[in-house]
Amino acid sequence: MEWKPKIIVFCCNWCSYGGADTAGTARMQYPPNVRVIRVMCSGRINPLFIFKAFDEGADGVMVAGCHFGDCHYDRGNYACDQRMRALKTVLTTLGIEEGRFYLDWISASEGEKFANTMTMVSEKVKELGPFSWRKNQAEIG
Amino acid sequence: MIEVNDMFYAKSSDAAIADAGEYGGAVTSILKFLLKEGIVDAVLAVEEGADLYDAVPILIEDPDKVVKSAGSIHFGTLNLAKVVEKYLDGAQDMKIAVTVKPCDAMTMVELIKRERVNPDNVIMIGLNCGGTMPPVKSREMMEKFYEFDPDSVVKEEIAKGKLIVETADGTEKEIPIDDLEDEGFGRRTNCRRCEINIPTMADLACGNWGVIGPLAGKATFIEVCSPKGAEVLEKAKEAGALDLEEPIEKGITIRKNIDNAMVKLADKWQDADWEDVKGREIFSALTEYLPDFSRCIKCYGCREACPICYCDDCCLEAHNGPDWLSKGEIPPSPMFHLERMIHMVESCTNCGQCEEVCPSEIPLAKIWHEVNAKVKDNFGYVKGTGENKPPMGFFPMDKMPL
């Protein structure tokens, strides 16, 4: 059986989750290996969520929020942006490939962007192959 | 009038202190003056414990006892900022003066930024530092290189790149630190990589570097680093606790040159330490360190020792909130260390406490220092100085557009 990546997408309730809805109602096709987790705001996303996702076996993680200026809670996405950029530094230093972690802004009307982004992320992660720091540890030991 | 960035040669006007302390006893007499005048309620310093290899933090309230903390001690691996935060309630209702090495000073600044220490109540007397040495290895070193009984050593000093050791019967022996380090002894590994030797983030930066001319070896070089430091020094001078002299121009250059040489040496060590993970393919650092992490016995020692880990409710404990870590899994998933990393790495001051206590000898300080250096390069956040808040934990809402 062909290997399929597991991808976790954190979507904010007001924009990106709406974007996923729009993609659904418009019957756009995107890879089924994407799992969406809804959070109320992208500012709610603790960098640990991303680590935990990788720890539990995700091969790629994406964070999606509202465009700047559109946040339902004024500035949550700015906080998200700052945290995720810092997190990215840590991830790349540790040697986790850049292609495994994405941050983008998708509004509720952008169903097409949502579908396209998911396709893109899914393909990129597929190229990189499976990820697990636990499995990797066993290989070394 | 003493101003910020002024520099002085200082020595104590009290003969007893000048004798007990090193290089004129300027630091000891500043501390004594502060206590005597009631400017501070207590002084936090380091004293010799059971022997020379045992540095113990001490809170002094009696001005006559300050002299107990006089003299240098290089075999101590303390971080006094941790003591202030954890045991003195962040100096919230007590005015204290603290002697700080650069890593202590940087940690203190980070804790102030994180609102765990009250900056109004703390006077930081900075001490130049070229590195500290691990006690157990140093005992071994005394036997192996100096051929002394470790317990017979009464005095140690670092001067001109050499570790000078004196025993009770007066024999002295000096060995260049480079030679010791080539053999795996000498300074702690995090100290070798450290590029901050003069604590300019403290209120005063004191040290023996750059003292030349007639006062060489008898006075301390003091640089004033903050308005608070200037005020303290001004008062001490007026009260006659200190004799201040203008420094010799050439001395200032020498001090700068020593600092530059130390920074270059630190760069060399950084390159050497991180060489094995640099420029690797994917998974580089993580793959490199996974075998180290797999030795973890989840003793929480690193968390307890880390001065930045101060949360009352720690997410590393399974009963707190969501199950970040599975209970009873040993070795824990690398999440254990990565969680701690995410929480404090941008503030990591490379003080080496985590590595010092680790029973499994995981090179934690090395990993953290490396990630911290990358955060600095990519994110522009420099630990331990300035006003900027740590990027991961703080978000300046008021500065962001609506």
Coordinates of C-alpha atoms in Angstrom, one line a residue:
Chain A
M1 CA 0.0 0.0 0.0
E2 CA 1.2 3.4 -0.8
W3 CA 2.4 5.5 2.1
K4 CA 0.2 8.5 2.9
P5 CA 1.5 11.3 5.0
K6 CA -0.4 12.5 8.1
I7 CA -0.8 16.2 8.2
I8 CA -2.3 18.2 11.1
V9 CA -3.8 21.5 10.2
F10 CA -4.7 24.0 13.0
C11 CA -7.4 26.2 11.6
C12 CA -8.9 29.3 13.4
N13 CA -12.6 29.2 13.8
W14 CA -13.4 32.4 12.0
C15 CA -11.4 32.4 8.8
S16 CA -9.5 29.3 8.0
Y17 CA -12.1 26.8 9.2
G18 CA -14.6 28.8 7.2
G19 CA -12.2 28.5 4.3
A20 CA -12.3 24.7 4.7
D21 CA -16.1 24.9 4.8
T22 CA -16.1 27.0 1.6
A23 CA -13.9 24.5 -0.1
G24 CA -16.3 21.7 1.0
T25 CA -19.5 23.4 -0.1
A26 CA -17.9 24.2 -3.5
R27 CA -16.9 20.5 -3.7
M28 CA -13.2 21.2 -4.3
Q29 CA -11.0 18.2 -4.2
Y30 CA -8.0 18.1 -1.8
P31 CA -6.0 15.2 -0.3
P32 CA -7.8 13.3 2.4
N33 CA -4.6 12.9 4.5
V34 CA -5.1 16.3 6.0
R35 CA -6.6 16.4 9.5
V36 CA -8.1 19.7 10.6
I37 CA -8.1 20.8 14.2
R38 CA -10.2 23.8 15.0
V39 CA -9.1 26.4 17.5
M40 CA -10.9 29.6 18.3
C41 CA -8.0 31.8 17.2
S42 CA -4.6 31.2 15.8
G43 CA -3.3 33.2 18.8
R44 CA -4.4 30.2 20.9
I45 CA -1.9 27.9 19.3
N46 CA 0.8 27.1 21.7
P47 CA 4.1 26.2 20.0
L48 CA 3.9 23.0 22.0
F49 CA 0.9 21.9 20.0
I50 CA 3.2 21.6 17.0
F51 CA 5.8 19.6 18.9
K52 CA 3.1 17.4 20.3
A53 CA 1.7 16.8 16.8
F54 CA 5.1 15.7 15.6
D55 CA 5.6 13.6 18.8
E56 CA 2.3 11.8 18.1
G57 CA 3.3 10.9 14.6
A58 CA 2.4 13.8 12.3
D59 CA 4.6 14.1 9.3
G60 CA 3.7 17.7 8.6
V61 CA 2.0 20.5 10.5
M62 CA 0.3 23.6 9.3
V63 CA -1.1 26.6 11.1
A64 CA -3.7 28.7 9.4
G65 CA -5.3 31.9 10.6
C66 CA -7.0 35.1 9.5
H67 CA -5.2 37.6 7.3
F68 CA -3.6 40.5 9.2
G69 CA -6.2 43.0 10.2
D70 CA -9.0 40.4 9.9
C71 CA -8.6 38.7 13.3
H72 CA -11.9 38.2 15.1
Y73 CA -10.1 39.0 18.3
D74 CA -8.2 42.0 16.9
R75 CA -4.5 40.9 17.0
G76 CA -4.4 37.2 17.8
N77 CA -2.8 36.4 14.4
Y78 CA 0.0 38.8 15.0
A79 CA 0.8 36.9 18.2
C80 CA 0.6 33.7 16.3
D81 CA 2.9 35.0 13.6
Q82 CA 5.6 36.0 16.1
R83 CA 5.5 32.7 18.0
M84 CA 5.5 30.6 14.9
R85 CA 8.4 32.5 13.4
A86 CA 10.4 31.9 16.6
L87 CA 9.3 28.2 16.6
K88 CA 10.5 27.8 13.0
T89 CA 13.9 28.9 14.1
V90 CA 14.0 26.3 16.7
L91 CA 12.7 23.6 14.3
T92 CA 15.2 24.4 11.6
T93 CA 18.1 24.5 14.1
L94 CA 17.1 21.0 15.3
G95 CA 17.1 19.9 11.7
I96 CA 13.4 19.3 11.2
E97 CA 13.0 20.2 7.5
E98 CA 11.3 23.5 6.6
G99 CA 8.9 21.6 4.4
R100 CA 7.2 20.0 7.4
F101 CA 5.9 23.1 9.0
Y102 CA 3.8 25.8 7.3
L103 CA 2.2 29.0 8.4
D104 CA -0.3 30.8 6.2
W105 CA -3.3 33.1 6.3
I106 CA -6.5 31.8 4.7
S107 CA -9.8 33.8 4.9
A108 CA -13.3 32.2 5.0
S109 CA -13.9 33.1 1.3
E110 CA -10.7 31.6 0.1
G111 CA -12.0 28.0 -0.4
E112 CA -9.8 27.6 -3.4
K113 CA -6.7 28.8 -1.6
F114 CA -7.4 26.3 1.2
A115 CA -7.7 23.4 -1.2
N116 CA -4.6 24.4 -3.2
T117 CA -2.6 24.9 0.0
M118 CA -3.6 21.5 1.3
T119 CA -2.6 19.9 -2.0
M120 CA 0.7 21.7 -2.0
V121 CA 1.5 20.8 1.7
S122 CA 0.5 17.2 1.2
E123 CA 2.8 16.8 -1.9
K124 CA 5.7 18.5 -0.2
V125 CA 5.4 16.3 2.9
K126 CA 5.0 13.2 0.7
E127 CA 8.3 14.0 -0.9
L128 CA 10.1 14.3 2.5
G129 CA 8.8 11.0 3.7
P130 CA 7.7 9.8 7.1
F131 CA 8.8 11.6 10.2
S132 CA 9.2 10.4 13.7
W133 CA 11.8 11.3 16.3
R134 CA 10.9 8.2 18.2
K135 CA 11.3 5.8 15.3
N136 CA 14.5 7.5 14.4
Q137 CA 15.8 6.9 17.9
A138 CA 15.1 3.2 17.6
E139 CA 17.0 3.1 14.3
I140 CA 20.1 4.6 15.9
G141 CA 19.9 2.5 19.1
Chain B
M1 CA 30.0 63.6 39.4
I2 CA 30.3 59.9 38.3
E3 CA 28.5 59.1 35.1
V4 CA 27.6 56.0 33.1
N5 CA 30.6 54.6 31.1
D6 CA 33.1 56.2 33.5
M7 CA 36.0 53.9 34.4
F8 CA 38.1 53.8 37.6
Y9 CA 40.9 52.0 39.4
A10 CA 39.4 51.4 42.8
K11 CA 40.7 50.0 46.0
S12 CA 39.3 49.7 49.5
S13 CA 40.3 52.4 52.0
D14 CA 40.0 49.7 54.8
A15 CA 43.3 47.9 55.1
A16 CA 41.7 44.7 56.5
I17 CA 39.3 44.4 53.5
A18 CA 42.1 45.3 51.0
D19 CA 44.0 42.4 52.5
A20 CA 41.2 39.9 52.6
G21 CA 39.8 40.7 49.1
E22 CA 41.5 40.4 45.8
Y23 CA 42.9 43.4 43.9
G24 CA 42.3 46.0 46.6
G25 CA 39.0 44.6 47.9
A26 CA 36.9 47.1 46.1
V27 CA 33.9 44.9 45.6
T28 CA 33.9 43.8 49.2
S29 CA 34.0 47.3 50.5
I30 CA 31.2 48.4 48.1
L31 CA 29.1 45.6 49.5
K32 CA 30.0 46.5 53.1
F33 CA 29.3 50.2 52.4
L34 CA 25.8 49.4 51.0
L35 CA 24.9 47.3 54.0
K36 CA 26.3 49.8 56.5
E37 CA 24.4 52.7 55.1
G38 CA 21.2 50.8 54.9
I39 CA 21.0 51.2 51.1
V40 CA 20.3 47.5 50.9
D41 CA 18.8 45.1 53.5
A42 CA 21.1 42.2 52.6
V43 CA 24.0 41.2 50.4
L44 CA 23.9 38.0 48.4
A45 CA 27.3 36.7 47.6
V46 CA 29.3 33.5 47.5
E47 CA 31.4 32.1 50.2
E48 CA 33.7 29.1 50.6
G49 CA 31.8 26.2 52.0
A50 CA 33.5 23.0 53.3
D51 CA 36.6 23.5 51.2
L52 CA 37.8 25.4 48.1
Y53 CA 35.7 23.3 45.8
D54 CA 32.5 24.1 47.5
A55 CA 31.0 27.5 46.6
V56 CA 27.9 28.3 48.7
P57 CA 25.5 31.2 48.2
I58 CA 25.3 33.3 51.4
L59 CA 22.9 36.1 52.4
I60 CA 24.6 38.5 54.6
E61 CA 22.8 41.0 56.8
D62 CA 25.6 42.1 59.1
P63 CA 28.1 44.5 57.6
D64 CA 31.0 43.0 59.5
K65 CA 30.4 39.6 58.0
V66 CA 30.7 40.8 54.4
V67 CA 34.4 40.1 54.5
K68 CA 33.5 36.4 54.6
S69 CA 32.6 36.6 50.9
A70 CA 35.9 38.3 50.0
G71 CA 38.2 36.7 47.5
S72 CA 37.7 34.8 44.3
I73 CA 36.4 31.3 43.9
H74 CA 36.6 29.6 40.5
F75 CA 35.4 26.2 41.5
G76 CA 31.8 27.3 42.0
T77 CA 29.1 26.7 39.5
L78 CA 26.3 28.7 41.0
N79 CA 23.8 31.0 39.4
L80 CA 22.8 33.6 41.9
A81 CA 19.9 34.9 39.8
K82 CA 18.1 31.5 40.5
V83 CA 18.6 32.1 44.2
V84 CA 17.1 35.5 44.1
E85 CA 14.1 34.3 42.1
K86 CA 13.4 31.1 43.9
Y87 CA 14.4 31.6 47.5
L88 CA 14.3 35.4 48.0
D89 CA 10.9 35.9 46.3
G90 CA 12.4 37.8 43.4
A91 CA 13.5 40.6 45.8
Q92 CA 9.9 41.8 45.9
D93 CA 10.0 43.2 49.4
M94 CA 13.7 43.3 50.2
K95 CA 16.5 45.4 48.8
I96 CA 19.6 43.4 48.0
A97 CA 22.9 43.8 46.4
V98 CA 24.1 40.7 44.4
T99 CA 27.5 39.9 43.0
V100 CA 27.0 38.6 39.5
K101 CA 29.1 36.9 36.9
P102 CA 28.0 37.8 33.3
C103 CA 25.7 34.7 33.1
D104 CA 24.1 35.6 36.5
A105 CA 23.6 39.2 35.3
M106 CA 22.1 38.1 32.0
T107 CA 19.8 35.7 33.8
M108 CA 18.8 38.4 36.2
V109 CA 17.9 40.7 33.3
E110 CA 15.9 37.9 31.7
L111 CA 14.0 37.3 34.9
I112 CA 13.4 41.0 35.2
K113 CA 12.0 41.0 31.7
R114 CA 9.8 38.1 32.7
E115 CA 8.6 40.1 35.8
R116 CA 10.0 37.5 38.3
V117 CA 12.5 39.9 39.9
N118 CA 11.9 43.4 41.0
P119 CA 14.5 45.6 39.3
D120 CA 14.1 48.5 41.7
N121 CA 15.2 46.3 44.6
V122 CA 18.3 44.8 43.1
I123 CA 21.8 46.2 42.8
M124 CA 24.0 44.1 40.6
I125 CA 27.7 44.2 41.2
G126 CA 29.1 42.6 38.1
L127 CA 32.3 40.6 38.2
N128 CA 34.4 39.9 35.1
C129 CA 34.5 36.2 34.4
G130 CA 36.7 34.1 32.2
G131 CA 35.0 30.9 33.2
T132 CA 34.4 28.6 36.2
M133 CA 35.5 25.1 36.8
P134 CA 33.6 22.0 37.8
P135 CA 34.5 21.0 41.4
V136 CA 34.8 17.2 41.0
K137 CA 36.9 17.4 37.9
S138 CA 39.1 20.1 39.5
R139 CA 39.9 17.8 42.4
E140 CA 41.0 15.2 39.9
M141 CA 43.0 17.9 38.0
M142 CA 44.8 18.8 41.2
E143 CA 46.1 15.3 41.6
K144 CA 46.8 14.6 37.9
F145 CA 48.4 17.9 36.8
Y146 CA 49.5 19.8 39.8
E147 CA 50.4 16.7 41.8
F148 CA 48.9 18.2 45.0
D149 CA 46.6 16.7 47.5
P150 CA 43.3 18.4 46.5
D151 CA 42.6 19.2 50.2
S152 CA 45.9 20.9 50.7
V153 CA 45.1 23.6 48.2
V154 CA 44.3 26.9 49.9
K155 CA 44.3 29.5 47.1
E156 CA 43.6 29.5 43.4
E157 CA 43.8 32.3 40.9
I158 CA 43.5 32.8 37.2
A159 CA 46.0 35.3 35.7
K160 CA 47.3 35.7 32.2
G161 CA 45.7 32.6 31.0
K162 CA 47.2 30.4 33.7
L163 CA 45.6 28.7 36.7
I164 CA 47.8 29.4 39.7
V165 CA 47.4 27.1 42.7
E166 CA 48.9 27.5 46.1
T167 CA 49.0 24.9 48.8
A168 CA 49.0 25.3 52.6
D169 CA 52.8 25.0 52.8
G170 CA 53.3 27.8 50.3
T171 CA 54.2 25.9 47.2
E172 CA 52.9 27.5 44.0
K173 CA 52.4 26.0 40.6
E174 CA 50.9 27.4 37.5
I175 CA 49.7 25.6 34.3
P176 CA 48.3 27.4 31.2
I177 CA 44.5 26.8 31.1
D178 CA 44.8 25.9 27.4
D179 CA 46.9 22.9 28.3
L180 CA 44.4 21.7 30.9
E181 CA 41.5 22.1 28.5
D182 CA 43.3 20.1 25.8
E183 CA 43.2 17.2 28.3
G184 CA 39.5 17.7 29.1
F185 CA 40.0 19.6 32.3
G186 CA 40.0 23.3 33.1
R187 CA 36.9 25.4 32.6
R188 CA 33.4 24.0 32.2
T189 CA 32.4 23.4 28.5
N190 CA 29.7 26.1 28.6
C191 CA 32.2 28.6 29.9
R192 CA 34.6 27.8 27.1
R193 CA 31.9 28.7 24.6
C194 CA 30.9 31.9 26.5
E195 CA 31.6 35.1 24.7
I196 CA 30.5 37.6 27.4
N197 CA 33.2 38.2 29.9
I198 CA 32.4 41.7 31.1
P199 CA 28.9 42.0 32.6
T200 CA 27.9 45.4 31.1
M201 CA 24.3 44.5 31.8
A202 CA 24.9 44.8 35.6
D203 CA 25.2 48.1 37.4
L204 CA 28.9 48.0 37.9
A205 CA 31.4 45.8 36.1
C206 CA 34.5 45.0 38.2
G207 CA 37.6 43.0 37.5
N208 CA 41.3 43.0 37.5
W209 CA 41.8 43.3 33.7
G210 CA 43.5 46.5 32.6
V211 CA 45.0 47.5 35.9
I212 CA 48.6 48.5 35.1
G213 CA 51.2 50.9 36.5
P214 CA 51.8 51.4 40.2
L215 CA 48.4 49.9 41.2
A216 CA 48.8 46.7 39.2
G217 CA 47.6 43.8 41.4
K218 CA 46.4 46.2 44.1
A219 CA 43.3 47.7 42.6
T220 CA 40.1 46.7 40.8
F221 CA 39.0 48.1 37.4
I222 CA 35.5 49.4 37.7
E223 CA 33.3 50.3 34.8
V224 CA 30.0 52.1 35.5
C225 CA 27.3 50.6 33.5
S226 CA 24.0 52.1 34.7
P227 CA 22.8 55.3 36.5
K228 CA 22.1 53.1 39.5
G229 CA 25.8 52.0 39.5
A230 CA 27.0 55.6 39.2
E231 CA 24.9 56.6 42.2
V232 CA 26.3 53.7 44.3
L233 CA 29.8 54.5 43.4
E234 CA 29.4 58.2 44.0
K235 CA 28.0 57.6 47.4
A236 CA 30.7 55.1 48.3
K237 CA 33.4 57.6 47.2
E238 CA 31.9 60.4 49.2
A239 CA 31.6 58.2 52.3
G240 CA 35.3 57.3 51.9
A241 CA 34.8 53.6 51.5
L242 CA 36.7 53.6 48.3
D243 CA 39.7 55.2 46.8
L244 CA 39.1 56.0 43.1
E245 CA 41.7 56.9 40.6
E246 CA 41.5 57.7 36.9
P247 CA 42.6 54.6 34.9
I248 CA 45.7 54.7 32.7
E249 CA 44.7 55.0 29.0
K250 CA 46.8 52.0 28.0
G251 CA 45.1 49.9 30.7
I252 CA 41.7 50.5 29.1
T253 CA 43.1 49.2 25.8
I254 CA 44.6 46.2 27.5
R255 CA 41.2 45.4 29.1
K256 CA 39.6 45.6 25.7
N257 CA 42.2 43.4 24.2
I258 CA 41.8 40.7 26.9
D259 CA 38.1 40.7 26.3
N260 CA 38.6 40.4 22.5
A261 CA 41.0 37.6 23.0
M262 CA 38.5 35.8 25.2
V263 CA 35.7 36.3 22.7
K264 CA 38.0 34.8 19.9
L265 CA 38.8 31.8 22.1
A266 CA 35.1 31.3 22.8
D267 CA 34.3 31.4 19.0
K268 CA 36.9 28.8 18.5
W269 CA 35.3 26.6 21.1
Q270 CA 31.9 27.2 19.6
D271 CA 33.1 26.1 16.2
A272 CA 34.7 23.0 17.7
D273 CA 31.7 22.1 19.8
W274 CA 29.1 22.5 17.1
E275 CA 31.2 21.2 14.3
D276 CA 29.7 17.7 14.4
V277 CA 26.2 19.1 13.8
K278 CA 27.0 21.9 11.4
G279 CA 26.2 21.5 7.8
R280 CA 24.6 18.1 8.2
E281 CA 21.8 16.9 6.0
I282 CA 18.2 16.8 7.3
F283 CA 17.6 15.8 10.9
S284 CA 21.1 17.1 11.7
A285 CA 21.0 18.3 15.2
L286 CA 18.0 16.2 16.4
T287 CA 19.5 13.0 15.1
E288 CA 22.8 13.9 16.7
Y289 CA 21.2 14.5 20.1
L290 CA 18.6 11.7 20.1
P291 CA 21.0 9.1 21.6
D292 CA 21.8 11.7 24.3
F293 CA 18.1 12.3 25.0
S294 CA 17.5 8.6 25.2
R295 CA 19.8 8.5 28.3
C296 CA 17.3 10.8 30.1
I297 CA 15.9 9.3 33.3
K298 CA 13.3 12.0 33.7
C299 CA 14.7 13.2 37.0
Y300 CA 13.6 16.8 36.3
G301 CA 17.0 17.9 37.5
C302 CA 17.5 20.3 34.5
R303 CA 14.1 21.9 35.2
E304 CA 14.9 22.4 38.9
A305 CA 18.3 23.8 38.2
C306 CA 17.3 26.1 35.3
P307 CA 16.9 29.7 36.5
I308 CA 14.4 30.5 33.8
C309 CA 12.1 27.5 34.6
Y310 CA 10.1 29.1 37.3
C311 CA 6.5 28.0 36.6
D312 CA 4.5 26.7 39.6
D313 CA 2.5 24.5 37.4
C314 CA 4.9 22.8 35.0
C315 CA 3.5 21.2 31.8
L316 CA 6.2 18.5 32.1
E317 CA 4.3 16.9 34.9
A318 CA 1.7 14.5 33.6
H319 CA -1.1 15.6 36.0
N320 CA -1.1 19.2 34.8
G321 CA -3.6 19.8 32.1
P322 CA -3.3 18.0 28.8
D323 CA -1.2 15.0 28.6
W324 CA 1.9 16.5 27.1
L325 CA 4.0 13.6 28.2
S326 CA 2.9 10.0 28.9
K327 CA 3.2 9.0 32.5
G328 CA 5.9 6.5 33.4
E329 CA 7.6 6.4 30.1
I330 CA 11.4 6.2 30.5
P331 CA 13.3 7.4 28.7
P332 CA 10.7 10.1 28.0
S333 CA 10.0 11.2 24.5
P334 CA 12.3 14.0 23.2
M335 CA 9.2 16.1 23.8
F336 CA 10.4 16.4 27.5
H337 CA 13.4 18.4 26.4
L338 CA 11.8 20.1 23.5
E339 CA 9.0 21.4 25.7
R340 CA 11.5 22.9 28.1
M341 CA 13.3 24.3 25.1
I342 CA 10.3 26.0 23.7
H343 CA 9.6 27.6 27.0
M344 CA 12.9 29.1 27.8
V345 CA 15.5 28.8 25.0
E346 CA 15.3 32.4 23.9
S347 CA 16.3 33.4 27.4
C348 CA 19.0 30.8 27.8
T349 CA 22.1 32.5 29.1
N350 CA 24.4 29.4 28.8
C351 CA 24.9 29.3 32.5
G352 CA 25.3 25.5 32.4
Q353 CA 23.2 24.7 35.4
C354 CA 21.2 22.0 33.5
E355 CA 24.3 20.2 32.3
E356 CA 25.9 20.5 35.7
V357 CA 23.2 18.6 37.5
C358 CA 22.3 16.0 34.8
P359 CA 23.1 12.5 36.1
S360 CA 23.1 11.1 32.6
E361 CA 25.5 13.7 31.3
I362 CA 23.3 14.9 28.5
P363 CA 25.1 17.9 26.9
L364 CA 22.1 20.2 27.5
A365 CA 23.9 23.5 27.7
K366 CA 25.6 22.8 24.4
I367 CA 22.3 22.1 22.7
W368 CA 20.5 25.0 24.3
H369 CA 23.3 27.4 23.5
E370 CA 23.3 26.4 19.9
V371 CA 19.6 26.9 19.5
N372 CA 19.8 30.2 21.4
A373 CA 22.5 31.4 19.0
K374 CA 20.3 30.6 16.1
V375 CA 17.4 32.5 17.7
K376 CA 19.7 35.4 18.0
D377 CA 20.8 35.2 14.4
N378 CA 17.4 34.6 12.9
F379 CA 15.2 36.6 15.2
G380 CA 17.4 39.4 16.4
Y381 CA 16.7 38.8 20.0
V382 CA 19.7 39.1 22.2
K383 CA 19.4 37.4 25.6
G384 CA 20.3 39.3 28.8
T385 CA 20.4 42.9 27.5
G386 CA 18.1 45.6 26.3
E387 CA 14.4 46.1 26.8
N388 CA 13.0 43.7 24.2
K389 CA 10.8 40.9 25.7
P390 CA 11.5 37.3 24.8
P391 CA 9.8 36.7 21.4
M392 CA 8.2 33.4 22.2
G393 CA 6.5 34.2 25.5
F394 CA 5.7 37.9 25.2
F395 CA 3.7 39.8 22.6
P396 CA 3.6 43.6 22.7
M397 CA -0.1 44.1 22.0
D398 CA 0.1 47.8 22.3
K399 CA 2.8 48.0 19.6
M400 CA 0.8 46.1 17.0
P401 CA -1.5 47.6 14.4
L402 CA -5.2 47.0 14.8

